[in-house]
mmCIF file of C-alpha atoms in Angstrom:
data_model
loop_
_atom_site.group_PDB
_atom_site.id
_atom_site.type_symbol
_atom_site.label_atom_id
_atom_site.label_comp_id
_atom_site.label_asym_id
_atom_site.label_seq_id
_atom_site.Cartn_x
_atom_site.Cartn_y
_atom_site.Cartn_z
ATOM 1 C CA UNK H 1379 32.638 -82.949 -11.336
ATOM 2 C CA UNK H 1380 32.777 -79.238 -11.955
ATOM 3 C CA UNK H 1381 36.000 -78.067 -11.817
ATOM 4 C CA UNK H 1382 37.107 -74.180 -11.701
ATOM 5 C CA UNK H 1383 40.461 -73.962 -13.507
ATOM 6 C CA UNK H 1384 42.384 -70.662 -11.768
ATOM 7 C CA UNK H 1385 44.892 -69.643 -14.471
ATOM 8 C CA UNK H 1386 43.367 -71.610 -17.096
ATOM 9 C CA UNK H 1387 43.576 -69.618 -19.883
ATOM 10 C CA UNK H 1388 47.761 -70.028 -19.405
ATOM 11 C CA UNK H 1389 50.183 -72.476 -21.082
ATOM 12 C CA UNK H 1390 50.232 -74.982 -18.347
ATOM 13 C CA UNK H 1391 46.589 -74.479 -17.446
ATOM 14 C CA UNK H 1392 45.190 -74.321 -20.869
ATOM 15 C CA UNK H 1393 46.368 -77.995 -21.127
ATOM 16 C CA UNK H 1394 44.856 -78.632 -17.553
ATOM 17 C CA UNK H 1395 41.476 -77.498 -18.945
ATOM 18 C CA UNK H 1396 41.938 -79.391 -21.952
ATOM 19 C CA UNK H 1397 42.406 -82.782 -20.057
ATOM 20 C CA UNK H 1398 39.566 -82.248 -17.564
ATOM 21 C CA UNK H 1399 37.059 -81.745 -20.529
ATOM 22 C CA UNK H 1400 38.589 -84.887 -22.604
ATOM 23 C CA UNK H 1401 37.699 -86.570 -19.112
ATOM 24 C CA UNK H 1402 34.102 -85.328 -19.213
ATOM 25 C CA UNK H 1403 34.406 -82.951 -16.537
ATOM 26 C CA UNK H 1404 32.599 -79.183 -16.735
ATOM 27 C CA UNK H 1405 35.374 -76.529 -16.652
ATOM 28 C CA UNK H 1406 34.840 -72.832 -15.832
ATOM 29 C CA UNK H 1407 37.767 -70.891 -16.669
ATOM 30 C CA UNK H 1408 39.325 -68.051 -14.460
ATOM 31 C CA UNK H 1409 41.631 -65.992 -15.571
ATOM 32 C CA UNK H 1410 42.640 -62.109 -15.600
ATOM 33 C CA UNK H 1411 44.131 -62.336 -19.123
ATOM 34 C CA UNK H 1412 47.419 -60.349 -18.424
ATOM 35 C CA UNK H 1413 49.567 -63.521 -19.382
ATOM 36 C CA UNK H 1414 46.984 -66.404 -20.186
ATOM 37 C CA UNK H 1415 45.771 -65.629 -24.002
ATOM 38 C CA UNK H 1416 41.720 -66.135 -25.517
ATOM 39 C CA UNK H 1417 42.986 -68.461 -28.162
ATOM 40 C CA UNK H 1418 43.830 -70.954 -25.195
ATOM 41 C CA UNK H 1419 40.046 -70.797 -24.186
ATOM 42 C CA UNK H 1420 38.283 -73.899 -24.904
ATOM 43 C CA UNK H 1421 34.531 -73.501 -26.695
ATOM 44 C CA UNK H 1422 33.093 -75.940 -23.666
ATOM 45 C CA UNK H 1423 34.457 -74.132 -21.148
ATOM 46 C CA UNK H 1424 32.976 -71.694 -19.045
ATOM 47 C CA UNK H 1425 35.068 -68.102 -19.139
ATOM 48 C CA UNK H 1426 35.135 -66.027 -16.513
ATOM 49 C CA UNK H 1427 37.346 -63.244 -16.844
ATOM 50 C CA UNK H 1428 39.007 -61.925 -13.462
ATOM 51 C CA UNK H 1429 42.022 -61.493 -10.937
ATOM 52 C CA UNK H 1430 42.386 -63.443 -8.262
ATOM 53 C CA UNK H 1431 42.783 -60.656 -6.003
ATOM 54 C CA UNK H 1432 39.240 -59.728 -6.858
ATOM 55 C CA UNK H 1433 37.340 -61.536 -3.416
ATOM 56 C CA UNK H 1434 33.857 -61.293 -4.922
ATOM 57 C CA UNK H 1435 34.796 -61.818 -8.264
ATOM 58 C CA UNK H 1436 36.325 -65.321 -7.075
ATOM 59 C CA UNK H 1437 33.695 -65.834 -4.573
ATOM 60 C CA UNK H 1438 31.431 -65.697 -7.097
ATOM 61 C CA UNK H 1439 33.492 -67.863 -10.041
ATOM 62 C CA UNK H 1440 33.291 -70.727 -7.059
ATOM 63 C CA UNK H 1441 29.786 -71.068 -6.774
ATOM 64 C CA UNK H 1442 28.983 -74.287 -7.507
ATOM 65 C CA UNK H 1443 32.017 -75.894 -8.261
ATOM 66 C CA UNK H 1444 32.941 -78.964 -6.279
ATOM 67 C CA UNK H 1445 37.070 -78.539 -6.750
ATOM 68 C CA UNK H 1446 39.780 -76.123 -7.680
ATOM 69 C CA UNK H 1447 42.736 -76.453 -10.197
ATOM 70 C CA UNK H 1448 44.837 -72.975 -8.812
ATOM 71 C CA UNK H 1449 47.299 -71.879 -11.853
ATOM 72 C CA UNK H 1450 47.315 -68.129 -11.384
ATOM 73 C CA UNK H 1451 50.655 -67.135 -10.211
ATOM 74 C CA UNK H 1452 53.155 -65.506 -11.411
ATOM 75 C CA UNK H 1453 56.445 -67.417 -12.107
ATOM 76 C CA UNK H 1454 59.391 -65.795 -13.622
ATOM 77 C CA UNK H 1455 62.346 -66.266 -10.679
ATOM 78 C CA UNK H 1456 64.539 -63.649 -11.814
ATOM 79 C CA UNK H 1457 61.628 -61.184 -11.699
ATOM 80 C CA UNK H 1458 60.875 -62.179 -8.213
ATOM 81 C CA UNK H 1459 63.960 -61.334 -7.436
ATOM 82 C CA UNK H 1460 63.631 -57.500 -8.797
ATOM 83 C CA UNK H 1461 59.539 -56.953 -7.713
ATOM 84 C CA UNK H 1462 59.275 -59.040 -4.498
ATOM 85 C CA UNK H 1463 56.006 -57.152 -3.865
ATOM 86 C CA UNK H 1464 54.527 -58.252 -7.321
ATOM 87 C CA UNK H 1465 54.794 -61.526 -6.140
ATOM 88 C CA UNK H 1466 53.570 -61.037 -2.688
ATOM 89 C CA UNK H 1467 50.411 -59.574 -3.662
ATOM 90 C CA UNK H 1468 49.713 -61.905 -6.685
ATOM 91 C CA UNK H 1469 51.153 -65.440 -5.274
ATOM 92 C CA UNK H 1470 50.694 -64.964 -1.464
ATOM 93 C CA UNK H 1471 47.513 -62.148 -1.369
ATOM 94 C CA UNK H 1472 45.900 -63.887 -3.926
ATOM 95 C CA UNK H 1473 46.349 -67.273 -2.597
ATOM 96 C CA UNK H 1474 44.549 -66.280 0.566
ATOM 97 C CA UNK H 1475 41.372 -64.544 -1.487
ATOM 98 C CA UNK H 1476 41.056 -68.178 -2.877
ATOM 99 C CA UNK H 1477 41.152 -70.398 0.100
ATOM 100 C CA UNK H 1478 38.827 -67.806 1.619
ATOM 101 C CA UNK H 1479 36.445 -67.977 -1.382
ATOM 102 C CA UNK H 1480 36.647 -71.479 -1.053
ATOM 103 C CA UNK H 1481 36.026 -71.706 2.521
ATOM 104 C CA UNK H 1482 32.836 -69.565 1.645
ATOM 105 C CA UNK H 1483 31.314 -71.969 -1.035
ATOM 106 C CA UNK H 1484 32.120 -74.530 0.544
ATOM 107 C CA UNK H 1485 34.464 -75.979 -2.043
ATOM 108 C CA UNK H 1486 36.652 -78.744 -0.127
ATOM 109 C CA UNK H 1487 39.406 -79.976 -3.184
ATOM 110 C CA UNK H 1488 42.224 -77.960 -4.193
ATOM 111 C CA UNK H 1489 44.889 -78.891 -7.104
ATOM 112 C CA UNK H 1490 47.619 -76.447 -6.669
ATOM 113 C CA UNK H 1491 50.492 -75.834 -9.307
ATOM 114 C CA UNK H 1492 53.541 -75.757 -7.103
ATOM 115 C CA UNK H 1493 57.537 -75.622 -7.887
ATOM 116 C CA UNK H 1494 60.202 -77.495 -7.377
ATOM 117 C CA UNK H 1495 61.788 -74.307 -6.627
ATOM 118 C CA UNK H 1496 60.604 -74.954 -2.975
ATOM 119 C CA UNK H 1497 64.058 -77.622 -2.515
ATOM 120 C CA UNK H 1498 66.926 -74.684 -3.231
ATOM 121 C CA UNK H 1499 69.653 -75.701 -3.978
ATOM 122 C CA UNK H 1500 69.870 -79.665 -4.323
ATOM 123 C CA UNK H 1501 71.843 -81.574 -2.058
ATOM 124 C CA UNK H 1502 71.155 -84.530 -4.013
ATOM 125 C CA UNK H 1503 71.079 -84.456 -7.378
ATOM 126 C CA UNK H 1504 67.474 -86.817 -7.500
ATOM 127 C CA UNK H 1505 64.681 -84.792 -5.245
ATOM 128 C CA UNK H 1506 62.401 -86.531 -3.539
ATOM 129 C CA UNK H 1507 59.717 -84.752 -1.271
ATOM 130 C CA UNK H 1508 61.865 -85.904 2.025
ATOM 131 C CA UNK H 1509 64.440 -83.303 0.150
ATOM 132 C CA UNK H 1510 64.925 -80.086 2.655
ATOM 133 C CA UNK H 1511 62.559 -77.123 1.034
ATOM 134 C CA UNK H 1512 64.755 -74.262 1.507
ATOM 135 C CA UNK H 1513 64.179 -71.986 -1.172
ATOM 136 C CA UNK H 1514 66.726 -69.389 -2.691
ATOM 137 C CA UNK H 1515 64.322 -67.041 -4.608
ATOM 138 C CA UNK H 1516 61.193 -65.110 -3.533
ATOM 139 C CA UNK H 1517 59.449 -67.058 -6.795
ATOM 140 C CA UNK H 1518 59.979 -70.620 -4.638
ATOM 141 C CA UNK H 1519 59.428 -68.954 -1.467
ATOM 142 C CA UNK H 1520 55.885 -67.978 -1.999
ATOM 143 C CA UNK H 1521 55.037 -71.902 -3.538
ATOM 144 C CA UNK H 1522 55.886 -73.119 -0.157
ATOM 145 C CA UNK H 1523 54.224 -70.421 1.512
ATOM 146 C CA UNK H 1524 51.002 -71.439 -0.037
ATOM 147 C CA UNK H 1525 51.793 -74.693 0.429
ATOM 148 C CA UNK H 1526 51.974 -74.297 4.247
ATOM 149 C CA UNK H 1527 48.893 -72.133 3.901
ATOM 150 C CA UNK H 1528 46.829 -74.936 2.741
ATOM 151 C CA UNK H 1529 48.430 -77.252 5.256
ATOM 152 C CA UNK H 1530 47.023 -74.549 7.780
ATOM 153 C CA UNK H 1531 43.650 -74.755 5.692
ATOM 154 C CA UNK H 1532 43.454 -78.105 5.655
ATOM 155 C CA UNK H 1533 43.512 -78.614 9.346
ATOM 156 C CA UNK H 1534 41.337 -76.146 10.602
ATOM 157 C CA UNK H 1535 38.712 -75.763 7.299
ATOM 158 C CA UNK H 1536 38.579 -79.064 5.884
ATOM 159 C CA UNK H 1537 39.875 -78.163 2.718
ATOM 160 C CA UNK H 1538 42.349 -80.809 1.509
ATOM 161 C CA UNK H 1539 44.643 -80.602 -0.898
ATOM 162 C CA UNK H 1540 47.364 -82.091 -3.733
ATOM 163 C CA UNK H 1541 50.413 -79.322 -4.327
ATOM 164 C CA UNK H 1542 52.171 -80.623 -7.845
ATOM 165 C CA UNK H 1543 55.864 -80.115 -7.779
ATOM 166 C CA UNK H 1544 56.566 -79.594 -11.128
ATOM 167 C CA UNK H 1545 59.995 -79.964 -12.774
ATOM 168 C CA UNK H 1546 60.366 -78.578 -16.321
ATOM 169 C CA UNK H 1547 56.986 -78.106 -17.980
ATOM 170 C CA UNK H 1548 57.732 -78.498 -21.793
ATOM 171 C CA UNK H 1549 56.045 -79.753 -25.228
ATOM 172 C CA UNK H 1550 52.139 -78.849 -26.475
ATOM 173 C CA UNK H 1551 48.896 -81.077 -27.042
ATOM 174 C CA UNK H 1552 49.929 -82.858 -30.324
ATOM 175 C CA UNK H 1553 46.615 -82.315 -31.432
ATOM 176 C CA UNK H 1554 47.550 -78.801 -31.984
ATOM 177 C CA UNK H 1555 44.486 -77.656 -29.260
ATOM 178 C CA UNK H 1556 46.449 -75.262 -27.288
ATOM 179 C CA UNK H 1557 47.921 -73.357 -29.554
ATOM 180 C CA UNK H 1558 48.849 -69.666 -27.287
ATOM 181 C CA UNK H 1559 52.553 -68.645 -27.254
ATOM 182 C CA UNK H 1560 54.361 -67.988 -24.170
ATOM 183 C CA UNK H 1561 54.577 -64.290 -23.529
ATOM 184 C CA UNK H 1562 58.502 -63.838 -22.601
ATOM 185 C CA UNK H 1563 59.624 -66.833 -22.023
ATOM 186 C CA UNK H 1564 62.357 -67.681 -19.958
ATOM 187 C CA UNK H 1565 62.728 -71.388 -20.410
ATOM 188 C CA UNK H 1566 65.000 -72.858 -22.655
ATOM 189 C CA UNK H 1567 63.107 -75.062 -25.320
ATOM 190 C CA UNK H 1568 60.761 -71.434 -25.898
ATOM 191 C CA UNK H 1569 63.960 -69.471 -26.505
ATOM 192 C CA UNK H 1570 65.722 -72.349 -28.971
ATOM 193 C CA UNK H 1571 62.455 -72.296 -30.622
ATOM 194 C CA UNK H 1572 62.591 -67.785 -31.057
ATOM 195 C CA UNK H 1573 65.662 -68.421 -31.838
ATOM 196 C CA UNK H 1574 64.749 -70.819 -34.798
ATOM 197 C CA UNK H 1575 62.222 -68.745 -35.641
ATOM 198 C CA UNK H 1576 64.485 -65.671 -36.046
ATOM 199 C CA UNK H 1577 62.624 -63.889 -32.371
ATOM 200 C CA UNK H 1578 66.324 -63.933 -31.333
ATOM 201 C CA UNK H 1579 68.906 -63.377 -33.082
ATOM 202 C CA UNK H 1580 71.057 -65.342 -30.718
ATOM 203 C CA UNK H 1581 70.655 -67.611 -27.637
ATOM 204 C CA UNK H 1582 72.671 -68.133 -24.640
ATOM 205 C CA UNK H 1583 74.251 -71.074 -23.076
ATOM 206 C CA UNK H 1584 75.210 -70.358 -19.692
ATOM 207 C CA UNK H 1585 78.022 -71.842 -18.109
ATOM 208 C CA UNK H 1586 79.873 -75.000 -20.061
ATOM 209 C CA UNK H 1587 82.204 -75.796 -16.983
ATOM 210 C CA UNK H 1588 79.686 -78.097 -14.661
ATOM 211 C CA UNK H 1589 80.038 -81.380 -13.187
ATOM 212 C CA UNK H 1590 78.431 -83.242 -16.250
ATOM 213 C CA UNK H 1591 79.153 -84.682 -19.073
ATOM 214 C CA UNK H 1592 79.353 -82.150 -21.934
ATOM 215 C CA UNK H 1593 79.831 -79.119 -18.766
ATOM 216 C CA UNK H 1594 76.278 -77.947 -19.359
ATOM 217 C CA UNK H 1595 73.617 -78.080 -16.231
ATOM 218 C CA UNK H 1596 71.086 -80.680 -16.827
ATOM 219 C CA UNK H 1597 67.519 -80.641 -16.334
ATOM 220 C CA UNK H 1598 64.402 -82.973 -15.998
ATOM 221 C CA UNK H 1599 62.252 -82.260 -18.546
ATOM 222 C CA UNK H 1600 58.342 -83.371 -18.664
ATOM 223 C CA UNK H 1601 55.659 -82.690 -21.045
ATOM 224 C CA UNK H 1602 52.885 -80.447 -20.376
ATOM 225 C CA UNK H 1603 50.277 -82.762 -21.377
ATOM 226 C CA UNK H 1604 51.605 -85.568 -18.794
ATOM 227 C CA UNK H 1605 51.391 -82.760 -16.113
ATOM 228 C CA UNK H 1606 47.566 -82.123 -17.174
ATOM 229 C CA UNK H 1607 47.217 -85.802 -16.659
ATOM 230 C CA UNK H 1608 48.838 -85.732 -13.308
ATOM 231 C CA UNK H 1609 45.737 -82.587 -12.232
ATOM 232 C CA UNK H 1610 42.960 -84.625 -13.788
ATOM 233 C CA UNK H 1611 43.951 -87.850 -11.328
ATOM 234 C CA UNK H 1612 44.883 -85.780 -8.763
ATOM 235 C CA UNK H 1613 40.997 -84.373 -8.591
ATOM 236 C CA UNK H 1614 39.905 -87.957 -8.614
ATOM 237 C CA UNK H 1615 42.259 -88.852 -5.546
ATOM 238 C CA UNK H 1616 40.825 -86.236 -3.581
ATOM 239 C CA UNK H 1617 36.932 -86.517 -4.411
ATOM 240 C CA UNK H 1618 37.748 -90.619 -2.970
ATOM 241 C CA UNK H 1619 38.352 -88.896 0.256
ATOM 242 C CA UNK H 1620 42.064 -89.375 0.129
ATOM 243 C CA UNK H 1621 44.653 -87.224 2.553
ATOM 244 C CA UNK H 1622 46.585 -83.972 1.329
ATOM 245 C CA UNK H 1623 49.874 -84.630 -0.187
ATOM 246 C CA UNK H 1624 52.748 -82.631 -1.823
ATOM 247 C CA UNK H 1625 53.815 -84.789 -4.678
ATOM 248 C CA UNK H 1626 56.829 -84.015 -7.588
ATOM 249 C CA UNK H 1627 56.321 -84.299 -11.113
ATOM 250 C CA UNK H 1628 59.045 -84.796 -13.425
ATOM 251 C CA UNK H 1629 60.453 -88.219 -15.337
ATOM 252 C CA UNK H 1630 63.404 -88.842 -13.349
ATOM 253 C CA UNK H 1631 65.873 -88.731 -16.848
ATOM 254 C CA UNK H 1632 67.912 -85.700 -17.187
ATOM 255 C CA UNK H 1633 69.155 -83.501 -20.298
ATOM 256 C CA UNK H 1634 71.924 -81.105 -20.752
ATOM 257 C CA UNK H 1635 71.154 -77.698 -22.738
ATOM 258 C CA UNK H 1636 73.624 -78.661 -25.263
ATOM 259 C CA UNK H 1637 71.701 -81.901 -25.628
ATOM 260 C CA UNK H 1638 68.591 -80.435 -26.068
ATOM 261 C CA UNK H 1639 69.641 -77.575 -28.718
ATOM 262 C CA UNK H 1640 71.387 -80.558 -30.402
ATOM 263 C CA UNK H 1641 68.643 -82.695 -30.400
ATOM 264 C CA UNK H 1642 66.483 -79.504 -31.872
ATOM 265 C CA UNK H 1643 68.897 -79.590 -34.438
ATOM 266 C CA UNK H 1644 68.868 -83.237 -35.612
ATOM 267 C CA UNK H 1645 65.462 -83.417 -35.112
ATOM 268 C CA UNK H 1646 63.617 -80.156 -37.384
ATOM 269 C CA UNK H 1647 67.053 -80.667 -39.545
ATOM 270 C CA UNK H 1648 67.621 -76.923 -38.144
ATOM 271 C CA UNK H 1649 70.800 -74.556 -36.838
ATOM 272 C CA UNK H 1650 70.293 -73.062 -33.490
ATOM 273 C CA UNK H 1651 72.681 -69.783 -33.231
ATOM 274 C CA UNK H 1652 73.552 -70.539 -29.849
ATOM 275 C CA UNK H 1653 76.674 -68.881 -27.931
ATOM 276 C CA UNK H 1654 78.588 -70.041 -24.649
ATOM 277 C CA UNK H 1655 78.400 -67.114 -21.767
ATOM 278 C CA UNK H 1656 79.400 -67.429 -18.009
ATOM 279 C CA UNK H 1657 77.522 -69.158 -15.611
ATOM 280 C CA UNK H 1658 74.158 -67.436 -13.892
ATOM 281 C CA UNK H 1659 74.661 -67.332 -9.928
ATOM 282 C CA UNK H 1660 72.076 -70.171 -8.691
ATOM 283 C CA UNK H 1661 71.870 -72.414 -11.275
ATOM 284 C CA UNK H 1662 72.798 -76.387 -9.789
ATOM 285 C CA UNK H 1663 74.659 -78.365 -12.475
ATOM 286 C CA UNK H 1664 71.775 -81.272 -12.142
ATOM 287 C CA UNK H 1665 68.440 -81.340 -11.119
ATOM 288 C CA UNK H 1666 65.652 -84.386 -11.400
ATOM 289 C CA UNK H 1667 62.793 -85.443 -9.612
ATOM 290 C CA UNK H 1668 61.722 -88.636 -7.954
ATOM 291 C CA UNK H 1669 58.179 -88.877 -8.780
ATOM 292 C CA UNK H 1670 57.540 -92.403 -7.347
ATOM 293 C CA UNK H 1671 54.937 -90.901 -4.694
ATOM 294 C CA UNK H 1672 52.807 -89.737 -7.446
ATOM 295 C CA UNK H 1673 53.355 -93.057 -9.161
ATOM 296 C CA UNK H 1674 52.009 -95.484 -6.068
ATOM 297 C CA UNK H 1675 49.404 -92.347 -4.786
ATOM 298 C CA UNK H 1676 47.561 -91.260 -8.656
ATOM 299 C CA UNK H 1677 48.743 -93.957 -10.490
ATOM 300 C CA UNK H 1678 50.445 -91.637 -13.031
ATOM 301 C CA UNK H 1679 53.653 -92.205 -15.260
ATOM 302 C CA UNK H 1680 54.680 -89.726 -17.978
ATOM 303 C CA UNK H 1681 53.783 -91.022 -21.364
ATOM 304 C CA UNK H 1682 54.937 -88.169 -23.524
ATOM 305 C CA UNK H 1683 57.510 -86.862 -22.365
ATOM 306 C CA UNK H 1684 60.316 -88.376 -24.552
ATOM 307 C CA UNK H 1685 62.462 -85.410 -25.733
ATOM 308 C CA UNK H 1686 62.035 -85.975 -29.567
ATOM 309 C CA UNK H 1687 57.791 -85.544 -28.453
ATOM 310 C CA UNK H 1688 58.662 -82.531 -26.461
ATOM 311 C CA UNK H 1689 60.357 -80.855 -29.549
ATOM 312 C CA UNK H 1690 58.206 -82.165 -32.164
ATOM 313 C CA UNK H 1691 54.859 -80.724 -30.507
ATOM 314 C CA UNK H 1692 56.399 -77.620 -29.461
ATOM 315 C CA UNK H 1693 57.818 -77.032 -32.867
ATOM 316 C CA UNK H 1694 54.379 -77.560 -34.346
ATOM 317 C CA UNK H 1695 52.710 -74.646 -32.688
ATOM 318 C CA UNK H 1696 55.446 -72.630 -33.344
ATOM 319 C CA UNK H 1697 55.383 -73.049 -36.923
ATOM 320 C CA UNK H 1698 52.071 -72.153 -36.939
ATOM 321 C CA UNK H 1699 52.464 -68.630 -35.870
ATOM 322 C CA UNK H 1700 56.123 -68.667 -38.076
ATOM 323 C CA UNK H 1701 54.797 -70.141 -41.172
ATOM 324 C CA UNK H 1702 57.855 -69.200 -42.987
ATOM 325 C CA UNK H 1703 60.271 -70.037 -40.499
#
């Protein structure tokens, strides 16, 4: 299969890339550059440099490709909150260039990096995909806009499709192949590790008076390279002529923030110089996935995404940009 990888040149899709070529697959790489990096380019990859709200420029990067991995939007929630039209044009514009580009090549599979930021607030602290999508920020809105744009697509042009409802995307190949920085991040295992790495001077813990165990909110954390493994069989369930589907990814565990600076800590036999602040308005004291649907439909289980992995392989690539740290 030739696959075009939207966004590839990005943290998440970087790894994507990396996993269809370790599966044999040709890869051509799209990607405008403005937050994906060159060092995440793979040597047997195609590169095609270009923004998805270019229509000939995609038209063009889709000839001849027989499926499409779509990575390219933007994904920072508390910007989307600030620049609503940012996101319109990039997520929901652009979304519609592709499908159209794809409708005229004639391209008929469609792996698209969704959010579990389409279920709001959790009324339940385990999702599953019969969970109400009712998002509370413009960032989840326009993930389940595009995923009712592809239902649309689907239905009247053919074109079906697998939206991936990731959880917490965290960790890096351990072979050290990816090896691009996240521009501002605003996740938490990126800012423990600018934080070890003197970026920061400080981090932020917000809000130690939750429902859990040590008061801190608790997330579901799954490594990036299981997610790439999820795309990869998610391209094979669709070329067997399977139906669309909107399927979660996560591991169904759960860890606090404290736990996961403290693991940092025992782990790289580190200090994270971590304070407590108040709470941030929207954040639910738990949130993990059920992934059993992608289980039984791609026959996927994470296999790396124990947390001592996740820290140990994002530490690595840190330390190679912070040799001193």
């Amino acid at each position: 299969m030739r696959i075009l990888v939207v966004g590839g040149a990005g943290y998440i899709g970087s790894h994507v890339a990396k996993s269809l070529l370790d599966e044999g697959m040709d890869v051509r790489v799209f990607d405008d550059l403005s937050t994906g990096q060159r060092i995440n380019l793979f040597p047997k990859a195609e590169f095609v440099e270009g923004s998805i709200l270019d229509k000939n420029a995609l038209e063009k990067a889709m000839q001849g490709v027989d499926g499409v991995v779509h990575l390219a939007a933007k994904k920072a929630v508390g910007e989307s909150m600030e620049h609503p039209e940012l996101y319109a044009e990039n997520n929901l514009i652009g979304a519609v260039n592709l499908l159209n580009a794809m409708v005229t090549q004639g391209v008929k599979y469609l792996v698209f990096s969704s959010s579990a930021a389409v279920y709001g607030m959790p009324q339940y602290p385990k999702l599953d995909e019969n969970h109400p999508l009712n998002p509370i920020n413009f960032y989840g809105f326009t993930k389940l806009e595009m995923e009712r744009l592809m239902q649309w697509y689907d239905r009247l042009k053919g074109i079906k499709f697998v939206a991936l409802r990731y959880f917490n995307a965290v960790g890096y190949d351990a072979g050290c192949n990816v090896r691009g920085l996240e521009k501002k991040p605003q996740n938490l295992l990126p800012v423990i590790m600018e934080t070890l790495v003197g970026q920061r001077k400080e981090m932020f813990v917000f809000g130690d008076d939750y429902d859990t165990p040590d008061g801190t909110c608790i997330r579901d954390y799954i490594h990036v390279s299981d997610l790439a493994d999820a795309h990869v069989r998610a391209l094979r369930y669709l070329s067997a002529g399977n139906e669309s589907q909107s399927l979660n990814l996560g591991t169904g565990r759960g860890n606090s923030v404290l736990e996961m600076i403290q693991t940092t800590e025992r782990v790289l036999g580190k200090k994270v110089n971590y304070k407590m602040a108040p709470r941030r308005a929207g954040d639910p004291a738990v949130l993990m996935a059920v992934s059993d649907k992608a289980t039984q439909l791609l026959h996927w289980t994470p296999k790396q995404s124990d947390l001592e992995n996740i820290i140990r392989t994002t530490w690595q690539v840190y330390r190679l940009h912070y040799p001193n740290a």
